[in-house]
Coordinates of C-alpha atoms in Angstrom, one line a residue:
M1 CA -12.0 2.7 8.7
K2 CA -14.4 0.1 7.2
K3 CA -14.3 -1.8 10.4
L4 CA -15.1 1.3 12.4
L5 CA -18.0 2.2 10.1
F6 CA -19.4 -1.3 10.3
G7 CA -19.1 -1.3 14.0
A8 CA -20.8 2.1 14.2
L9 CA -23.6 0.8 12.0
I10 CA -24.2 -2.3 14.2
L11 CA -23.9 -0.1 17.4
S12 CA -26.5 2.3 16.1
F13 CA -28.9 -0.5 15.5
M14 CA -28.2 -2.0 19.0
S15 CA -28.7 1.4 20.5
A16 CA -31.9 1.9 18.6
C17 CA -33.1 -1.5 19.7
N18 CA -32.2 -0.9 23.4
S19 CA -33.8 2.5 23.5
D20 CA -36.9 1.3 21.7
N21 CA -37.0 -1.7 24.0
I22 CA -37.0 0.5 27.1
S23 CA -39.7 3.0 25.9
N24 CA -41.8 0.4 24.1
Q25 CA -41.7 -2.0 27.1
E26 CA -43.0 0.9 29.2
E27 CA -45.6 1.8 26.7
A28 CA -46.6 -1.8 26.1
S29 CA -46.8 -2.5 29.8
Q30 CA -49.0 0.5 30.2
D31 CA -51.2 -0.6 27.3
V32 CA -51.4 -4.1 28.4
S33 CA -52.0 -3.3 32.1
T34 CA -54.7 -0.8 31.0
S35 CA -56.5 -3.4 28.9
S36 CA -55.8 -6.6 30.8
G37 CA -53.7 -5.8 33.9
M38 CA -51.0 -8.3 32.7
P39 CA -47.4 -7.4 31.7
A40 CA -46.1 -8.1 28.1
S41 CA -45.1 -11.7 27.6
K42 CA -42.4 -11.1 24.9
R43 CA -40.0 -8.4 23.8
A44 CA -40.8 -6.3 20.8
C45 CA -38.2 -4.2 18.9
P46 CA -39.7 -2.0 16.1
S47 CA -36.3 -0.9 14.7
D48 CA -36.5 -2.9 11.5
L49 CA -40.1 -1.7 10.9
I50 CA -39.0 1.9 11.4
R51 CA -36.0 1.4 9.2
E52 CA -38.1 -0.2 6.4
K53 CA -40.6 2.6 6.4
A54 CA -37.8 5.2 6.3
L55 CA -36.0 3.5 3.4
K56 CA -39.2 3.3 1.4
S57 CA -40.0 7.0 1.8
D58 CA -36.4 8.5 1.5
P59 CA -34.4 7.6 -1.6
A60 CA -31.3 9.4 -0.2
L61 CA -31.4 7.3 2.9
R62 CA -31.9 4.2 0.7
A63 CA -28.7 5.1 -1.2
K64 CA -26.7 5.5 2.0
F65 CA -28.1 2.2 3.3
E66 CA -27.0 0.3 0.1
A67 CA -23.6 2.0 0.2
N68 CA -23.1 1.0 3.9
E69 CA -24.2 -2.6 3.2
L70 CA -21.8 -2.9 0.3
Q71 CA -19.0 -1.5 2.4
S72 CA -19.8 -3.9 5.2
E73 CA -19.9 -6.8 2.7
N74 CA -16.5 -5.9 1.3
F75 CA -15.0 -5.6 4.8
L76 CA -16.4 -8.9 5.9
R77 CA -15.2 -10.6 2.7
D78 CA -11.7 -9.1 3.1
L79 CA -11.6 -10.1 6.8
S80 CA -12.7 -13.7 6.0
M81 CA -10.1 -13.9 3.2
G82 CA -7.3 -12.6 5.5
K83 CA -6.7 -9.5 3.4
V84 CA -7.5 -7.1 6.2
L85 CA -5.8 -8.1 9.5
A86 CA -7.3 -7.8 12.9
D87 CA -5.6 -4.5 13.6
G88 CA -6.8 -2.9 10.3
T89 CA -3.6 -3.5 8.4
V90 CA -4.1 -4.2 4.6
E91 CA -2.1 -7.2 3.5
I92 CA -0.9 -7.1 -0.1
P93 CA -0.4 -10.4 -1.9
V94 CA 3.0 -10.4 -3.7
V95 CA 4.0 -12.5 -6.7
F96 CA 7.7 -12.7 -7.7
N97 CA 8.5 -13.4 -11.3
V98 CA 12.1 -14.3 -11.6
I99 CA 13.7 -14.3 -15.1
Y100 CA 17.3 -15.3 -15.2
N101 CA 20.1 -16.2 -17.6
T102 CA 22.6 -17.7 -15.3
A103 CA 22.2 -19.7 -12.1
A104 CA 23.6 -16.8 -10.0
Q105 CA 20.8 -14.6 -11.3
N106 CA 18.1 -17.0 -10.2
V107 CA 17.5 -15.4 -6.7
S108 CA 16.8 -18.0 -4.1
D109 CA 13.6 -18.4 -2.1
A110 CA 15.6 -17.3 1.0
R111 CA 16.5 -14.0 -0.6
I112 CA 12.8 -13.5 -1.6
A113 CA 11.8 -14.2 1.9
E114 CA 14.3 -11.7 3.1
Q115 CA 12.9 -9.1 0.8
I116 CA 9.3 -9.7 2.1
A117 CA 10.7 -9.3 5.7
V118 CA 12.4 -6.0 4.8
L119 CA 9.1 -4.7 3.3
N120 CA 7.2 -5.6 6.4
A121 CA 9.8 -4.1 8.7
D122 CA 10.1 -0.8 6.7
Y123 CA 6.4 -0.3 6.2
G124 CA 5.6 -1.5 9.7
A125 CA 8.2 0.8 11.3
T126 CA 10.0 -2.1 13.0
N127 CA 13.2 -1.7 11.0
S128 CA 16.2 -1.8 13.3
D129 CA 17.5 1.7 12.2
I130 CA 14.3 3.6 12.8
N131 CA 15.8 5.1 15.9
K132 CA 18.2 7.1 13.7
I133 CA 15.4 9.5 12.7
P134 CA 16.6 13.0 13.6
A135 CA 14.6 14.6 16.5
A136 CA 13.4 17.4 14.1
F137 CA 11.7 14.8 11.9
Q138 CA 10.3 12.5 14.6
P139 CA 7.0 14.4 14.9
S140 CA 6.3 13.8 11.2
A141 CA 7.5 10.2 11.0
A142 CA 4.8 7.8 9.7
G143 CA 5.2 5.0 12.2
N144 CA 3.4 1.9 11.2
V145 CA 1.9 2.5 7.7
K146 CA -0.6 -0.4 8.3
I147 CA 0.3 -2.0 5.0
S148 CA 1.9 -5.4 5.0
F149 CA 3.1 -7.9 2.4
K150 CA 2.6 -11.6 1.9
L151 CA 4.3 -13.8 -0.6
V152 CA 1.7 -15.9 -2.5
A153 CA 3.7 -17.2 -5.5
T154 CA 7.1 -17.3 -7.1
N155 CA 7.4 -18.0 -10.9
R156 CA 10.7 -18.7 -12.5
K157 CA 11.9 -18.8 -16.1
Q158 CA 15.3 -19.1 -17.7
S159 CA 16.0 -16.8 -20.7
T160 CA 18.7 -16.2 -23.2
K161 CA 18.3 -12.5 -22.8
T162 CA 21.1 -10.7 -20.9
A163 CA 19.2 -7.4 -20.4
W164 CA 15.7 -5.9 -20.6
R165 CA 14.7 -2.5 -21.7
S166 CA 12.4 -0.6 -19.4
D167 CA 10.4 1.0 -22.2
L168 CA 9.6 -2.3 -24.0
E169 CA 8.3 -4.3 -21.0
E170 CA 9.2 -7.6 -22.7
M171 CA 9.9 -9.2 -19.3
K172 CA 6.1 -9.0 -18.7
K173 CA 5.0 -11.0 -21.7
A174 CA 5.4 -14.7 -22.2
T175 CA 5.4 -14.1 -26.0
T176 CA 8.6 -12.0 -25.7
G177 CA 10.5 -14.3 -23.3
G178 CA 9.0 -12.9 -20.1
I179 CA 6.4 -14.0 -17.6
N180 CA 2.8 -12.7 -17.7
A181 CA 1.6 -10.9 -14.6
T182 CA -0.5 -12.9 -12.1
D183 CA -3.8 -10.9 -12.0
P184 CA -2.4 -7.4 -11.4
T185 CA -5.8 -6.3 -10.0
K186 CA -5.3 -8.5 -7.0
N187 CA -1.6 -9.0 -6.7
M188 CA 1.5 -6.8 -6.6
N189 CA 3.8 -8.4 -9.3
I190 CA 7.6 -8.0 -9.0
W191 CA 9.7 -9.0 -11.9
V192 CA 13.3 -9.8 -11.1
V193 CA 15.6 -9.6 -14.1
N194 CA 19.4 -9.8 -14.7
S195 CA 19.8 -6.3 -16.0
I196 CA 17.6 -3.2 -16.7
L197 CA 18.4 -0.9 -19.6
D198 CA 16.8 2.5 -20.2
E199 CA 15.3 3.5 -23.6
N200 CA 18.8 4.4 -24.8
N201 CA 20.1 1.0 -24.0
Q202 CA 22.1 2.3 -21.1
P203 CA 22.5 0.3 -17.9
G204 CA 22.3 1.6 -14.3
T205 CA 18.6 1.3 -13.4
L206 CA 18.1 -0.5 -10.1
G207 CA 14.4 -0.8 -10.5
Y208 CA 11.2 1.0 -11.4
A209 CA 7.4 0.7 -10.7
Y210 CA 4.1 1.9 -12.1
Y211 CA 1.9 4.4 -10.2
P212 CA -1.8 3.6 -9.3
E213 CA -3.2 5.1 -12.5
S214 CA -1.9 1.9 -14.1
A215 CA -3.6 -0.3 -11.6
G216 CA -4.6 -3.6 -13.1
L217 CA -3.0 -3.2 -16.5
W218 CA -0.9 -6.0 -17.9
Y219 CA 2.3 -4.3 -17.1
D220 CA 1.4 -3.0 -13.7
G221 CA 4.0 -3.8 -10.9
L222 CA 7.7 -3.5 -10.2
V223 CA 10.8 -4.5 -12.1
I224 CA 14.0 -4.9 -10.0
G225 CA 17.5 -6.0 -10.8
Y226 CA 18.4 -9.3 -9.2
Q227 CA 21.4 -7.7 -7.4
Y228 CA 19.1 -5.7 -5.2
I229 CA 16.7 -8.3 -3.9
G230 CA 16.9 -9.1 -0.2
K231 CA 20.2 -8.8 1.7
T232 CA 22.2 -12.0 1.4
G233 CA 24.3 -11.8 -1.7
A234 CA 22.9 -8.4 -2.7
S235 CA 25.1 -5.7 -4.1
A236 CA 26.4 -3.0 -1.8
P237 CA 25.6 -0.2 -1.2
F238 CA 22.0 -1.3 -2.1
N239 CA 22.1 -4.5 -0.2
L240 CA 19.4 -4.0 2.5
G241 CA 16.4 -4.6 0.3
R242 CA 15.4 -1.0 0.1
T243 CA 15.3 -0.7 -3.6
V244 CA 12.1 -2.6 -3.4
T245 CA 10.9 -0.5 -0.5
H246 CA 11.5 2.6 -2.6
E247 CA 9.7 1.2 -5.7
V248 CA 6.7 0.0 -3.7
G249 CA 6.4 3.6 -2.5
H250 CA 5.9 4.6 -6.2
Y251 CA 3.5 1.7 -6.7
L252 CA 1.5 3.2 -3.7
N253 CA 1.5 6.7 -5.2
L254 CA 4.6 8.4 -3.6
P255 CA 6.7 10.6 -5.9
H256 CA 10.3 11.4 -5.2
L257 CA 10.9 14.1 -2.6
W258 CA 11.8 16.6 -5.3
G259 CA 8.6 15.9 -7.2
S260 CA 7.8 14.0 -10.4
S261 CA 9.9 16.4 -12.5
N262 CA 13.7 16.2 -12.7
A263 CA 13.6 20.0 -12.4
G264 CA 13.4 19.7 -8.7
C265 CA 11.8 21.9 -6.1
Q266 CA 8.4 20.5 -7.1
T267 CA 5.7 19.2 -4.8
D268 CA 5.7 15.5 -3.7
Y269 CA 2.1 16.1 -2.4
S270 CA 3.2 15.5 1.2
N271 CA 3.4 18.7 3.1
D272 CA 5.6 17.3 5.9
T273 CA 8.6 16.5 3.6
P274 CA 10.9 19.5 3.1
T275 CA 11.0 20.8 -0.5
S276 CA 14.1 19.4 -2.3
P277 CA 16.0 20.6 -5.3
G278 CA 16.9 17.1 -6.3
P279 CA 18.1 13.7 -5.1
N280 CA 20.7 13.1 -2.4
Y281 CA 23.2 10.3 -2.8
G282 CA 25.5 8.2 -0.7
T283 CA 25.4 8.5 3.1
P284 CA 24.9 12.2 3.9
S285 CA 25.5 13.6 7.3
Y286 CA 22.6 15.3 9.1
P287 CA 21.8 18.2 9.0
L288 CA 22.0 18.6 5.2
N289 CA 20.6 22.0 4.0
R290 CA 19.7 22.7 0.4
T291 CA 17.9 25.6 -1.2
C292 CA 14.6 25.9 -3.1
G293 CA 13.1 29.3 -4.1
G294 CA 15.8 31.1 -2.1
V295 CA 14.9 29.2 1.1
S296 CA 17.4 26.8 2.7
R297 CA 15.8 23.8 4.3
S298 CA 17.1 20.8 6.2
Q299 CA 16.6 17.8 3.9
M300 CA 14.8 14.6 4.9
F301 CA 17.4 12.5 2.9
M302 CA 16.7 9.5 5.2
N303 CA 13.3 9.1 3.6
Y304 CA 12.8 6.0 1.5
M305 CA 11.8 8.1 -1.5
D306 CA 15.2 9.8 -1.8
Y307 CA 18.2 8.2 -3.6
V308 CA 20.6 7.7 -0.7
D309 CA 22.3 4.3 0.0
D310 CA 20.2 1.6 1.6
K311 CA 21.8 2.1 5.0
A312 CA 21.0 5.9 4.9
M313 CA 17.2 5.6 4.4
F314 CA 14.9 4.5 7.2
M315 CA 11.6 6.4 7.3
F316 CA 8.3 7.5 5.6
S317 CA 6.5 10.6 6.7
A318 CA 3.0 10.8 8.1
N319 CA 1.5 12.4 5.0
Q320 CA 3.2 9.8 2.8
K321 CA 1.5 7.2 5.0
T322 CA -1.9 8.8 4.4
R323 CA -1.3 8.8 0.6
M324 CA -0.5 5.2 0.6
Q325 CA -3.4 4.2 2.7
A326 CA -5.7 6.1 0.3
V327 CA -4.5 4.0 -2.5
V328 CA -5.4 0.7 -0.9
A329 CA -8.6 2.0 0.7
A330 CA -11.9 0.4 -0.2
A331 CA -12.6 3.2 -2.8
G332 CA -8.9 3.5 -3.8
P333 CA -7.3 2.7 -7.1
R334 CA -5.7 -0.4 -5.7
A335 CA -8.6 -1.6 -3.7
G336 CA -8.4 -4.9 -5.5
L337 CA -5.3 -5.7 -3.5
R338 CA -7.3 -5.9 -0.3

């Protein structure tokens, strides 16, 4: 969008110059020929003079100009830094913070590379199972979300801790045995740990993430169990890297399909995902109908924001795509990732 606006701005000035050149050349030629009989010897384009006069006399126009210039500067900066790719894709820098107790928990660079590849495939709609989307949901499929991911750093630290509580966030502070985030305003931090416990010290959490309202805070990012990173050596049935795909969805402002409440049948703010009474598990067969408010609906259980096994999820919806793009837009809460 920024590229289009910038292009439109330049095009408008080019058009103004061209039209002014034509009319002014004619007028200048007439004036010169009237006074001296000689054609003009050089081109004159008054667009800048016209613009300068208008900006001085119209504060609202001045404000729009300044906003457009800032937008153009940001776009050019992002383009020069490689954060906005040529096709308009926003590329998010990713930092992995691996905290392990045993050597087996110290996930390899190869598995981290696999995970980045999974994210790029799932968000770019190049995943090999995307052809499994049911015909009824194909019109609402997101296609390429235009968000990609690039690994910029991997930090590692051995710890004596055998588990980490999700409510304490100790894995995110060096003073409590963890690893401090790498500038969370500009990077998506992913902490990989040996085990995640809930606030009641119960295991079973695959991963979690913070929504955009936490953008830039010291604890912002994702936490994932080491068993669910990448594919090679990952634990079935969550061994295709889609725990991270799911959690990145939250990071980019996507709730679960049944809403942010465990009550179910709540909005997920995407009107192209069927209302759901709660999570689906395992590998359901399509169609799967469930009821909310007395209405039975076919469930989009293959959506990345459900709870099915990795091999049973393979799509985002178009409205989900829009929500995620809004988060990383120039005025979005995670604009710093650009």
